[in-house]
Short mmCIF file of C-alpha atoms in Angstrom, two decimals:
data_model
loop_
_atom_site.label_atom_id
_atom_site.label_comp_id
_atom_site.label_asym_id
_atom_site.label_seq_id
_atom_site.Cartn_x
_atom_site.Cartn_y
_atom_site.Cartn_z
CA MET A 12 79.26 123.26 95.01
CA LYS A 13 78.80 120.23 93.51
CA LYS A 14 76.77 117.34 94.56
CA PHE A 15 77.57 113.51 94.12
CA LYS A 16 75.21 110.98 93.39
CA PHE A 17 76.57 107.31 93.71
CA LYS A 18 74.27 104.93 92.23
CA ILE A 19 75.01 101.21 92.61
CA GLN A 20 73.75 98.72 90.29
CA LYS A 21 73.80 95.23 88.33
CA ILE A 22 75.68 95.09 85.60
CA GLU A 23 76.57 92.51 83.75
CA PRO A 24 80.20 91.20 82.60
CA HIS A 25 79.64 92.87 78.95
CA GLN A 26 79.14 95.63 79.92
CA LEU A 27 82.23 95.99 82.28
CA THR A 28 84.94 98.78 80.74
CA ASP A 29 88.28 97.58 81.26
CA ARG A 30 89.23 100.96 83.03
CA LEU A 31 85.66 100.25 85.08
CA LEU A 32 86.78 96.52 86.23
CA LEU A 33 90.14 97.70 87.18
CA ILE A 34 88.57 100.54 89.35
CA ASN A 35 86.18 98.23 90.90
CA LEU A 36 89.25 95.42 91.94
CA TYR A 37 91.37 97.90 93.37
CA LEU A 38 88.83 99.42 95.53
CA THR A 39 87.27 96.78 96.75
CA GLN A 40 90.98 95.30 97.55
CA GLY A 41 91.84 98.84 99.09
CA LEU A 42 88.55 98.31 101.21
CA THR A 43 88.92 94.84 102.07
CA LEU A 44 92.97 96.22 102.98
CA VAL A 45 90.94 99.16 105.43
CA ALA A 46 88.64 96.75 106.97
CA ALA A 47 91.48 94.59 107.52
CA LEU A 48 93.47 97.03 109.47
CA VAL A 49 90.57 97.75 111.58
CA TRP A 50 89.24 94.39 112.70
CA ILE A 51 92.96 93.83 113.05
CA LEU A 52 93.81 96.89 115.45
CA PHE A 53 90.08 96.37 117.30
CA GLN A 54 91.84 92.76 117.97
CA HIS A 55 94.64 94.43 120.12
CA ARG A 56 96.78 92.96 117.64
CA ASN A 57 99.43 94.29 115.26
CA PRO A 58 99.20 94.10 111.73
CA ILE A 59 102.72 95.00 111.51
CA GLN A 60 103.61 92.28 113.48
CA LEU A 61 100.96 89.56 111.20
CA LEU A 62 103.62 90.22 108.10
CA GLU A 63 106.57 89.91 109.32
CA LEU A 64 108.75 87.60 107.42
CA SER A 65 110.12 84.87 109.54
CA GLY A 66 113.29 83.54 107.71
CA SER A 67 111.95 80.35 107.34
CA TRP A 68 111.31 78.46 103.95
CA ASN A 69 108.89 76.51 105.93
CA VAL A 70 105.76 79.37 104.64
CA ILE A 71 107.64 78.78 101.27
CA TYR A 72 107.32 75.02 101.08
CA TRP A 73 103.42 75.24 102.70
CA GLY A 74 102.23 77.93 100.21
CA ALA A 75 103.81 76.43 97.00
CA GLY A 76 102.57 72.86 98.20
CA LEU A 77 98.75 73.79 98.69
CA ALA A 78 98.97 75.90 95.79
CA ILE A 79 100.27 72.75 93.38
CA VAL A 80 97.64 70.69 95.13
CA LEU A 81 95.00 73.12 94.41
CA LEU A 82 95.80 73.78 91.12
CA SER A 83 96.80 70.34 90.30
CA ALA A 84 92.95 69.07 91.28
CA ASP A 85 91.40 72.43 89.43
CA LEU A 86 92.99 70.91 86.31
CA LEU A 87 91.97 67.38 86.69
CA ILE A 88 88.28 68.94 87.74
CA SER A 89 88.22 70.80 85.05
CA ARG A 90 88.68 68.10 82.53
CA VAL A 91 85.94 66.02 83.63
CA LEU A 92 83.01 68.78 84.56
CA PRO A 93 81.93 70.43 81.69
CA GLU A 94 83.47 74.19 81.34
CA SER A 95 79.81 75.74 81.87
CA SER A 96 79.69 74.30 85.55
CA MET A 97 82.76 76.84 86.21
CA ASP A 98 81.39 80.02 84.62
CA ASP A 99 82.17 83.35 86.84
CA GLY A 100 80.47 84.86 84.43
CA GLY A 101 83.42 86.03 82.21
CA ILE A 102 85.42 88.07 84.72
CA ASN A 103 88.47 86.48 85.17
CA GLU A 104 88.91 86.10 81.05
CA LEU A 105 87.68 89.88 81.51
CA LEU A 106 90.06 90.74 84.35
CA PHE A 107 93.37 88.54 82.26
CA LYS A 108 92.54 88.52 79.08
CA GLY A 109 95.30 91.13 77.05
CA ARG A 110 96.30 92.09 80.34
CA PRO A 111 100.48 92.57 80.48
CA VAL A 112 102.23 90.24 82.88
CA TRP A 113 103.29 92.34 84.96
CA HIS A 114 99.89 93.77 85.38
CA ILE A 115 98.50 90.27 86.14
CA VAL A 116 101.27 90.03 89.10
CA VAL A 117 100.69 93.08 90.45
CA ILE A 118 97.01 92.21 90.86
CA ALA A 119 97.94 88.81 91.69
CA LEU A 120 100.11 90.38 94.58
CA VAL A 121 97.82 92.35 95.78
CA VAL A 122 94.21 90.62 96.03
CA SER A 123 96.44 88.06 97.61
CA ILE A 124 97.70 90.12 100.79
CA CYS A 125 94.28 91.87 100.74
CA GLU A 126 92.27 89.14 101.50
CA GLU A 127 94.68 86.98 103.25
CA LEU A 128 95.29 89.85 106.02
CA LEU A 129 91.57 90.17 106.09
CA PHE A 130 90.03 87.05 106.02
CA ARG A 131 93.34 84.48 107.68
CA GLY A 132 94.84 87.78 109.71
CA ALA A 133 91.42 89.10 111.20
CA ILE A 134 88.40 86.97 110.67
CA GLN A 135 89.92 83.49 111.29
CA PHE A 136 91.35 84.70 114.57
CA ALA A 137 87.68 85.64 115.13
CA ILE A 138 85.78 83.20 114.25
CA GLY A 139 87.68 79.75 113.09
CA PRO A 140 88.73 78.26 109.53
CA TYR A 141 85.11 77.07 109.34
CA TRP A 142 83.04 80.14 109.23
CA THR A 143 85.42 81.93 107.74
CA SER A 144 85.84 79.72 104.97
CA ILE A 145 81.98 79.99 104.40
CA LEU A 146 82.33 83.86 104.15
CA PHE A 147 85.25 83.69 102.23
CA ALA A 148 83.04 81.60 99.58
CA LEU A 149 80.29 84.63 99.78
CA ILE A 150 82.28 87.30 98.63
CA HIS A 151 83.57 85.56 95.73
CA VAL A 152 79.47 86.72 94.80
CA ARG A 153 80.05 85.44 90.97
CA TYR A 154 80.54 81.96 91.55
CA LEU A 155 77.51 81.66 93.82
CA ARG A 156 75.73 80.26 91.02
CA HIS A 157 77.06 77.08 90.51
CA TRP A 158 77.49 74.86 93.32
CA PHE A 159 81.15 73.17 92.60
CA PRO A 160 83.05 76.80 91.84
CA THR A 161 81.52 77.49 95.47
CA GLY A 162 82.38 74.43 97.11
CA TRP A 163 85.55 75.10 95.05
CA VAL A 164 86.82 78.46 96.70
CA PHE A 165 85.33 77.34 100.73
CA LEU A 166 87.68 74.12 100.28
CA SER A 167 90.48 76.24 99.25
CA SER A 168 90.01 78.68 101.97
CA TYR A 169 89.90 75.97 104.57
CA GLY A 170 93.06 74.75 103.34
CA LEU A 171 94.14 78.52 103.12
CA GLY A 172 93.23 78.88 107.10
CA TYR A 173 95.22 75.14 107.48
CA ILE A 174 98.36 75.90 106.46
CA TYR A 175 98.03 79.69 108.30
CA ILE A 176 97.53 77.20 111.49
CA GLN A 177 100.58 74.91 110.47
CA THR A 178 103.02 77.85 109.75
CA GLY A 179 102.13 80.33 112.42
CA SER A 180 102.81 82.76 109.11
CA LEU A 181 100.36 84.59 106.85
CA TRP A 182 103.19 84.49 104.46
CA ALA A 183 101.82 81.17 103.84
CA PRO A 184 98.33 81.37 102.35
CA ILE A 185 99.56 84.85 100.88
CA VAL A 186 102.07 82.52 98.84
CA CYS A 187 99.47 79.84 97.95
CA HIS A 188 97.02 82.96 97.45
CA PHE A 189 99.38 84.67 94.73
CA LEU A 190 100.68 81.87 92.70
CA ILE A 191 96.92 80.24 92.30
CA ASP A 192 95.91 84.13 91.65
CA LEU A 193 99.06 84.20 89.25
CA ILE A 194 98.63 81.08 87.42
CA SER A 195 95.80 80.75 86.66
CA GLY A 196 96.01 84.37 85.69
CA LEU A 197 99.00 83.28 83.22
CA ALA A 198 96.82 80.74 81.80
CA ILE A 199 93.85 83.32 80.93
CA ARG A 200 96.04 85.40 79.39
CA PHE A 201 97.81 82.75 77.37
CA ARG A 202 94.94 80.59 76.37
CA GLN A 203 93.02 83.84 74.95
CA GLN A 204 96.37 84.63 72.86
CA LYS A 205 96.72 81.81 71.10
CA GLY A 206 92.54 81.88 70.19
#
């Protein structure tokens, strides 16, 4: 019988192949989804009910509204701060440059649903938006080397938690998270295409 060995090691972004990057992305999102479902079930809550559509456009307004505010602020800040202060190690560039638009949409959708189900749906229910936002910033490890992106992820997460509380629907933060990831991914893809 063949033995399988798993070795965890740190690699630099330039060492990542596209295939390895996508495997890592979808594997971590799958684990995030499983963790969310288990945690929600341990809370004696129904994950299906958390994802029910309310039929109200309110969640779209809150989600899109916060996305517009955060993307606009990010654009203004990026004009003031040096690019090096926003460096994520090149991961976002590797992930989105040259990626087909349909795949950017899929990535944004998968990430927004999995992460919001865990962070707003499970963790925020247990410990509130402040501590959830700290955890959310910490899992975005690639930003921890610079103070501004870490703070920005924290504030964005707190905003996602706020609109979840205001609407009572997980779809408001999912819509916001999806739009931010989609627009950011498309901006990277088309900026790279021009260059």
